[in-house]
Amino acid sequence: MSLMSEKSILPSKFLSCLMIVSLSILILSSLSLIRFGDNSFISRSVFKLILVNTTSANFKPNVISERIEPPSLSSVASPSLSSVASPNHTPRPIRSREVAWQVSNSSKKFGALGKDRRKGCVPNEALLRVYMYDLPPEFHFGFLGWKGNGNQIWPDVGNPSGIPHYPGGLHLQHSVEYWITLDLLSSNTPSVTRLCKAIRVQNSSEADIIFVPFFSSLSYNRDSKLRRKKGGVNRMLQDKLVHFLEGRDEWKRLGGKDHLIVAHHPNSMLNARRKLGSAMLVLSDFGRYPHKIANLEKDVIAPYKHIVKTIASSDSAPFERRPILIYFQGAIYRKDGGQIRQELYYLLKDEKEVHFAFGSVRANGINQAGQGMASSKFCLNLAGDTPSSNRLFDAIASHCVPVIISDEIELPFEDVLDYSEFCIFVGAYSALQKGFLLNLLRGIGQDKWTKMWERLKQIVQHFEYQYPSRPGDAVDMIWEAIARKISSKQFEIHTKNRYHRLQLIGKTS
């Protein structure tokens, strides 16, 4: 019989005790749900998604709430490849994505892209944990003339005056590895205010990905004069790197699949890429890679660093103050897919409102190109020796609507950016039909052009490389793209394990 049926009346003290106990149990249950450690009921990735969806979008990047003190660099072993100390490596378990990256419809909009909505940097909540090999300076900052004191491997990135400068001119366009390495080093530097997208960890078993800090593009550019000789410094460094990686337990464990290598110059890593192609590569395009080595399933396309100055939104000329309709200045005679340049040159060179001319970085060429793009409505981005070129990102920095004529091009961050909102795409065959391109662009009215121009001013920040990194800039976006690739790989691994683990249990039972 129930209490109500017996019409019994509980003493008031007993009721009070019962309410207190019930309330205590409720509070403890809530705390256990909120906790997001490795054994919690709610995974860390779900907790993060709750934070992202409930926290204010107003983010102040200069507020630091927590830092991890790094080990002293003075304790690092002698900076030679043979003496790079291996950490106490233990097999890293396959775990659920603690930082699973989900792209919602709202995140595709500018207001949510590249935004870290937490206040300051909380290392334990970083999007990525990255282990970076302590390669000797000859593989990275040694190219910039930097020499450490004693066994010092890395420059003091907390002191801006002590950071070596990357060479300017066309070399700068492929400087991706330089900015990524600086960003990782700054994650262990308390004096630097930065995002917490990627945090450098000191034990590879704790890492989501393992970064190989080789300035491969600069190695190629610096050694290009020796290409006709057998060997050369660039070839020697690639051989040493392959030997080093193939001897590491970290590489052997997954055959390098959890490693990250930047090879942004199309000719960088030419000798080593087949042996190291299992790693995740950061590239400018796939133009000189077989699909087995480089593809969108595992690799990341990163933007070139533009070499013209970025125009401030307030200084950007509107439609009526851009007298040039179509602008192109650069190398005209190219091989492979770049032959379209010379064909278009002969079609357009005598047309009114068209600037189509040869240009180079010499004789103030960069400033001239920047001024020309800033005075133009449309800027041509044509395939060269490879499908991509830095010209696209120069156009974006100039708020000149890019016209992309490159059928094989891959674009950075295209899974979260809709390029059709600020670019015009024209097939190569159509572009070579007499009058087609001119009629197409002349038919785009001021209202439509202005809408694309406004969008350019919104997304330009996603293609800016800077130190320290800021919300939504190129480095920030690259780390997010890497996280999405890792999440995709983990999904594939976990689905394959659905029945594999059951089979293993059956064999041992």
XYZ file of C-alpha atoms in Angstrom:
509
model
C 0.000 0.000 0.000
C 1.232 3.527 -0.771
C 1.881 6.213 1.758
C -1.008 8.247 0.385
C -3.415 5.336 0.685
C -2.490 4.937 4.318
C -2.919 8.716 4.685
C 0.202 8.790 6.807
C 1.763 12.093 7.655
C 5.552 12.290 7.733
C 7.185 14.370 10.443
C 8.301 17.756 9.181
C 11.932 17.101 10.178
C 12.005 13.915 8.109
C 10.659 15.816 5.094
C 13.339 18.476 5.500
C 16.114 15.879 5.649
C 14.727 14.117 2.620
C 14.693 17.377 0.623
C 18.297 18.201 1.622
C 19.540 14.733 0.626
C 17.687 14.907 -2.699
C 19.084 18.362 -3.446
C 22.623 17.195 -2.653
C 22.298 14.225 -4.979
C 21.012 16.517 -7.746
C 23.978 18.912 -7.374
C 26.522 16.068 -7.378
C 24.910 14.583 -10.478
C 25.091 17.932 -12.281
C 28.778 18.339 -11.429
C 29.563 14.871 -12.723
C 27.874 15.706 -16.020
C 29.746 18.978 -16.413
C 33.126 17.449 -15.649
C 34.990 16.688 -18.876
C 37.974 14.586 -17.950
C 38.935 11.433 -19.817
C 36.495 9.281 -17.815
C 33.598 11.694 -17.650
C 30.101 10.985 -18.800
C 30.202 13.848 -21.314
C 33.230 13.885 -23.607
C 35.424 16.964 -23.820
C 34.421 17.558 -27.441
C 30.736 17.718 -26.489
C 31.543 20.034 -23.605
C 33.451 22.314 -25.968
C 30.581 22.420 -28.384
C 28.296 23.438 -25.507
C 30.733 26.235 -24.639
C 30.928 27.442 -28.230
C 27.159 27.543 -28.548
C 26.534 29.307 -25.242
C 29.449 31.701 -24.808
C 29.340 35.275 -25.989
C 30.823 35.854 -29.442
C 32.735 38.874 -28.163
C 36.331 37.653 -27.886
C 39.214 39.687 -26.504
C 42.450 38.039 -27.702
C 44.676 39.968 -25.321
C 43.309 38.326 -22.170
C 45.301 35.334 -20.939
C 43.681 33.170 -18.287
C 46.180 30.315 -18.109
C 49.633 29.417 -19.388
C 51.827 26.339 -19.299
C 55.422 26.924 -18.317
C 57.665 25.215 -20.896
C 60.835 23.330 -19.999
C 63.980 25.396 -20.316
C 65.636 25.287 -23.736
C 68.980 25.166 -21.995
C 68.229 21.569 -21.064
C 67.928 20.469 -24.713
C 70.563 18.079 -25.990
C 73.183 19.062 -28.565
C 71.437 20.298 -31.714
C 72.409 17.619 -34.214
C 70.096 15.141 -35.880
C 71.714 12.148 -34.243
C 71.365 13.703 -30.809
C 67.700 14.768 -30.938
C 66.428 13.102 -27.806
C 63.498 10.742 -28.165
C 60.840 11.265 -25.475
C 59.630 8.486 -23.274
C 57.347 7.205 -25.952
C 54.404 5.014 -25.149
C 51.868 3.891 -27.752
C 49.178 6.533 -27.964
C 45.716 5.028 -27.597
C 43.120 5.783 -30.216
C 40.706 8.021 -28.381
C 37.548 9.814 -29.250
C 38.130 13.195 -30.811
C 38.359 15.374 -27.747
C 38.348 18.365 -30.030
C 36.039 17.192 -32.775
C 35.541 19.996 -35.280
C 32.027 20.422 -36.573
C 31.170 22.905 -39.273
C 27.622 24.118 -38.856
C 25.750 26.398 -41.206
C 26.410 29.330 -38.899
C 30.168 28.654 -38.810
C 30.362 29.050 -42.546
C 29.461 32.680 -42.132
C 32.175 35.214 -41.502
C 31.041 36.008 -37.990
C 31.816 32.499 -36.721
C 34.785 31.522 -38.874
C 38.141 31.429 -37.158
C 36.727 32.829 -33.930
C 37.919 31.542 -30.568
C 35.035 32.434 -28.292
C 36.814 31.718 -25.016
C 38.372 34.569 -23.100
C 42.106 34.076 -23.408
C 44.132 30.920 -23.791
C 43.253 27.824 -21.792
C 45.898 25.231 -22.816
C 43.890 22.246 -21.611
C 41.151 23.224 -24.049
C 43.391 23.714 -27.111
C 41.995 22.545 -30.425
C 45.205 20.642 -31.214
C 48.075 19.277 -29.187
C 51.186 19.261 -31.344
C 54.519 17.574 -30.729
C 57.348 19.276 -32.649
C 60.693 17.619 -33.285
C 63.683 19.586 -32.001
C 65.484 19.494 -35.320
C 68.792 21.397 -35.441
C 68.749 24.989 -36.773
C 70.120 23.958 -40.179
C 66.572 22.739 -40.931
C 64.769 25.939 -39.971
C 65.985 29.254 -38.548
C 69.565 28.566 -39.618
C 68.409 29.440 -43.153
C 67.745 32.950 -41.843
C 71.237 33.393 -40.444
C 70.178 32.677 -36.869
C 72.693 31.024 -34.567
C 71.735 30.032 -31.059
C 73.940 30.199 -28.000
C 75.513 26.875 -27.139
C 72.948 24.121 -27.595
C 70.037 26.516 -28.190
C 67.787 25.150 -30.937
C 65.070 27.797 -31.133
C 65.119 31.600 -31.037
C 63.461 33.438 -28.167
C 60.080 34.200 -29.724
C 59.084 36.221 -26.691
C 61.563 38.873 -27.800
C 60.347 40.312 -31.139
C 63.749 41.851 -31.914
C 65.362 38.429 -31.630
C 63.113 36.696 -34.169
C 64.901 36.268 -37.529
C 63.123 37.888 -40.466
C 62.046 35.827 -43.452
C 63.487 37.091 -46.768
C 61.175 39.322 -48.801
C 60.214 39.340 -52.439
C 58.836 36.196 -54.017
C 60.450 34.015 -51.333
C 57.915 35.362 -48.863
C 54.914 33.872 -50.663
C 55.863 30.332 -49.563
C 56.762 31.178 -45.946
C 53.955 29.089 -44.406
C 56.248 26.841 -42.339
C 57.901 29.911 -40.777
C 54.610 31.270 -39.400
C 53.402 27.874 -38.171
C 56.681 27.197 -36.373
C 56.642 30.619 -34.695
C 53.084 30.021 -33.569
C 53.948 26.688 -31.973
C 56.998 28.120 -30.220
C 54.896 30.967 -28.844
C 52.456 28.482 -27.296
C 55.121 27.766 -24.657
C 56.037 31.431 -24.217
C 53.950 33.055 -21.456
C 54.810 36.603 -22.539
C 53.139 36.141 -25.953
C 49.397 36.718 -26.195
C 48.017 34.295 -28.752
C 45.187 31.930 -29.529
C 44.997 28.422 -28.169
C 44.231 26.635 -31.413
C 47.492 24.652 -31.263
C 49.584 23.954 -28.166
C 53.038 22.429 -28.270
C 53.392 19.401 -25.997
C 56.655 17.862 -24.843
C 55.675 14.194 -25.141
C 54.645 12.734 -28.486
C 52.233 10.290 -26.830
C 50.098 13.273 -25.788
C 49.925 14.792 -29.282
C 47.165 14.844 -31.868
C 49.737 15.402 -34.597
C 53.534 15.538 -34.905
C 55.037 18.537 -36.696
C 58.258 18.373 -38.734
C 59.809 21.885 -38.625
C 61.693 21.897 -41.940
C 61.656 25.156 -43.919
C 61.453 23.173 -47.128
C 60.369 26.035 -49.407
C 63.235 28.231 -48.275
C 65.624 25.301 -48.592
C 64.624 24.924 -52.232
C 64.791 28.656 -52.968
C 68.159 29.108 -51.283
C 69.652 26.079 -53.013
C 68.080 26.656 -56.445
C 71.354 27.860 -57.970
C 72.861 24.471 -57.200
C 70.080 22.435 -58.820
C 72.214 21.612 -61.842
C 74.787 20.007 -59.605
C 74.369 16.503 -58.290
C 73.193 16.834 -54.720
C 73.348 20.228 -53.092
C 72.362 21.355 -49.610
C 68.627 20.961 -50.269
C 69.025 17.342 -51.386
C 71.342 16.608 -48.465
C 68.881 17.969 -45.917
C 65.994 15.992 -47.400
C 68.048 12.781 -47.234
C 68.979 13.484 -43.606
C 65.365 14.198 -42.759
C 64.120 10.945 -44.309
C 66.782 8.977 -42.439
C 65.861 10.701 -39.185
C 62.104 10.203 -39.499
C 62.274 6.583 -40.615
C 64.310 5.825 -37.496
C 61.812 7.364 -35.084
C 59.362 5.290 -33.093
C 56.735 7.979 -33.729
C 57.044 7.506 -37.490
C 57.120 3.723 -37.326
C 53.985 3.491 -35.215
C 51.604 4.697 -37.964
C 53.976 4.929 -40.905
C 54.037 8.717 -40.591
C 50.285 9.190 -41.012
C 50.074 11.358 -37.894
C 52.926 13.651 -39.024
C 52.591 17.131 -40.490
C 55.025 18.397 -43.158
C 54.870 21.777 -44.912
C 55.996 21.713 -48.551
C 54.319 24.831 -49.883
C 56.658 25.579 -52.790
C 55.674 23.181 -55.610
C 59.320 22.121 -56.025
C 60.117 21.684 -52.338
C 60.662 18.157 -50.993
C 61.018 16.812 -54.552
C 63.489 14.144 -53.469
C 61.785 13.118 -50.234
C 58.081 13.406 -51.006
C 57.596 9.832 -52.174
C 59.143 8.461 -48.977
C 57.293 10.897 -46.718
C 54.011 11.096 -48.635
C 52.071 9.207 -45.971
C 52.228 12.313 -43.766
C 49.673 15.112 -43.844
C 51.107 17.721 -46.212
C 50.487 21.469 -46.237
C 50.668 22.499 -49.907
C 49.818 25.325 -52.289
C 48.207 22.912 -54.797
C 48.459 19.367 -56.145
C 49.903 20.356 -59.511
C 53.137 18.376 -59.233
C 51.965 15.528 -57.038
C 50.502 12.137 -57.975
C 47.177 11.504 -56.267
C 48.632 8.711 -54.150
C 51.020 11.146 -52.460
C 48.851 14.251 -52.184
C 45.070 14.570 -52.151
C 42.249 16.375 -50.376
C 41.418 13.346 -48.259
C 44.531 13.808 -46.119
C 46.257 17.082 -47.032
C 45.668 20.784 -46.444
C 45.822 23.592 -48.999
C 47.234 26.773 -47.453
C 47.141 30.272 -48.933
C 50.241 31.954 -50.307
C 51.402 34.953 -48.319
C 50.432 37.892 -50.485
C 53.277 40.265 -51.336
C 51.294 43.450 -52.004
C 50.090 45.524 -49.073
C 46.620 44.899 -47.692
C 44.274 47.799 -48.281
C 42.384 49.055 -45.252
C 38.623 48.852 -45.698
C 38.308 52.593 -45.279
C 40.824 53.170 -48.105
C 39.356 50.638 -50.526
C 38.117 52.272 -53.732
C 34.512 51.486 -54.708
C 33.236 50.566 -58.168
C 33.200 54.073 -59.657
C 36.783 54.791 -58.539
C 38.302 51.727 -60.207
C 38.824 52.749 -63.859
C 40.505 49.479 -64.956
C 38.086 46.665 -65.768
C 40.556 43.756 -65.996
C 44.057 43.641 -64.513
C 46.905 41.178 -64.992
C 50.604 41.775 -64.524
C 53.159 39.005 -64.295
C 54.938 36.323 -66.268
C 53.065 35.728 -69.531
C 54.939 32.857 -71.136
C 54.599 29.787 -68.936
C 54.730 26.052 -69.506
C 52.155 23.343 -68.844
C 48.703 24.775 -67.957
C 50.130 28.276 -67.941
C 50.009 28.515 -71.729
C 46.567 30.086 -71.333
C 48.314 33.276 -70.233
C 49.866 33.997 -73.617
C 46.655 33.110 -75.459
C 44.639 35.499 -73.304
C 47.337 38.133 -73.697
C 46.842 38.227 -77.458
C 43.047 38.348 -76.990
C 42.998 41.193 -74.452
C 46.150 43.306 -74.778
C 44.603 45.931 -77.101
C 41.191 46.160 -75.416
C 40.108 49.324 -73.612
C 39.907 49.215 -69.803
C 42.258 46.216 -69.801
C 45.762 46.127 -68.310
C 47.502 42.923 -69.408
C 51.282 43.266 -69.205
C 54.497 41.539 -68.264
C 55.738 42.304 -64.765
C 58.234 41.185 -62.135
C 59.289 42.076 -58.600
C 62.125 44.192 -59.943
C 62.014 47.945 -60.515
C 59.298 48.569 -57.941
C 57.146 45.880 -59.557
C 55.378 44.853 -56.320
C 54.207 48.390 -55.537
C 53.075 48.898 -59.127
C 51.087 45.669 -59.029
C 49.464 46.661 -55.735
C 48.440 50.063 -57.078
C 47.137 48.515 -60.300
C 45.014 45.918 -58.507
C 43.631 48.528 -56.131
C 42.493 50.532 -59.180
C 40.831 47.575 -60.915
C 37.415 45.981 -60.679
C 38.541 42.470 -61.670
C 41.941 40.786 -61.331
C 42.820 37.733 -63.388
C 44.173 34.689 -61.579
C 45.490 32.408 -64.335
C 47.076 29.001 -64.102
C 50.857 29.164 -64.350
C 53.351 26.315 -64.205
C 50.997 24.927 -61.545
C 47.264 25.524 -61.007
C 47.697 28.135 -58.254
C 49.592 31.386 -57.919
C 50.114 34.109 -55.371
C 48.181 36.531 -57.595
C 44.854 35.352 -56.176
C 45.832 36.433 -52.675
C 47.313 39.708 -53.898
C 43.924 40.405 -55.489
C 42.082 39.585 -52.262
C 44.397 41.904 -50.301
C 43.633 44.637 -52.873
C 39.851 44.039 -52.710
C 39.919 43.411 -56.469
C 37.367 40.737 -57.381
C 39.400 37.688 -58.499
C 38.571 36.039 -61.825
C 39.899 32.493 -61.518
C 40.748 30.747 -64.795
C 42.428 27.547 -63.629
C 40.447 24.350 -64.026
C 42.608 22.249 -61.692
C 42.945 24.732 -58.841
C 42.331 23.783 -55.213
C 41.521 26.608 -52.809
C 42.373 27.065 -49.108
C 39.610 26.463 -46.575
C 37.009 25.839 -49.284
C 35.109 23.494 -46.965
C 34.157 26.530 -44.863
C 34.498 29.413 -47.348
C 32.233 29.858 -50.364
C 34.549 31.436 -52.933
C 31.670 32.079 -55.313
C 30.628 34.897 -52.979
C 33.756 36.916 -53.802
C 35.315 35.308 -56.911
C 34.307 34.740 -60.531
C 35.138 31.298 -61.958
C 35.582 30.882 -65.707
C 36.503 27.651 -67.471
C 39.662 27.791 -69.563
C 37.863 26.794 -72.763
C 35.225 29.504 -72.357
C 37.791 32.165 -71.463
C 39.618 31.603 -74.763
C 36.524 32.224 -76.872
C 36.862 35.664 -78.436
C 34.831 38.260 -76.587
C 33.522 35.861 -73.930
C 35.487 37.152 -70.956
C 35.016 40.822 -71.775
C 31.267 40.445 -72.280
C 30.933 38.457 -69.062
C 32.737 40.991 -66.872
C 31.198 44.050 -68.521
C 27.821 42.503 -67.816
C 28.407 42.448 -64.062
C 26.737 45.577 -62.742
C 27.739 47.832 -59.894
C 25.351 46.265 -57.370
C 26.600 42.720 -57.909
C 30.249 43.818 -57.958
C 29.794 45.852 -54.777
C 28.318 42.848 -52.974
C 31.418 40.787 -53.845
C 33.691 43.691 -52.901
C 32.047 43.946 -49.490
C 32.529 40.210 -48.973
C 36.211 40.527 -49.910
C 36.685 43.076 -47.164
C 35.128 40.632 -44.709
C 37.198 37.551 -45.564
C 40.566 39.215 -46.253
C 41.678 38.520 -42.677
C 41.624 34.753 -43.344
C 44.598 35.156 -45.691
C 46.825 37.266 -43.439
C 49.972 35.709 -41.962
C 51.177 37.491 -38.847
C 52.939 36.982 -35.548
C 51.482 36.557 -33.017
C 48.550 34.850 -34.664
C 45.117 36.434 -34.277
C 41.550 35.102 -34.487
C 40.600 34.105 -37.997
C 43.974 34.801 -39.646
C 45.786 32.382 -41.969
C 47.633 30.475 -39.221
C 44.466 30.165 -37.185
C 42.561 28.890 -40.229
C 45.309 26.379 -41.091
C 45.178 24.832 -37.615
C 41.401 24.538 -37.918
C 41.764 22.869 -41.331
C 44.291 20.405 -39.869
C 41.914 19.629 -36.999
C 39.129 18.868 -39.469
C 41.391 16.466 -41.366
C 42.370 14.691 -38.142
C 38.733 14.434 -37.094
C 37.886 12.895 -40.468
C 40.695 10.354 -40.090
C 39.552 9.454 -36.585
C 36.030 8.913 -37.915
C 37.401 6.497 -40.517
C 39.473 4.645 -37.926
C 36.590 4.343 -35.503
C 34.162 3.020 -38.134
C 36.707 0.391 -39.178
C 37.040 -0.635 -35.532
C 33.316 -1.413 -35.172
C 33.773 -5.113 -35.770
C 37.562 -5.379 -35.697
C 37.703 -5.182 -31.895
C 34.938 -7.788 -31.622
C 36.991 -10.132 -33.826
C 40.025 -9.642 -31.600
C 37.952 -10.477 -28.514
C 36.704 -13.650 -30.222
C 40.251 -14.759 -31.004
C 41.425 -14.301 -27.404
C 38.392 -15.867 -25.742
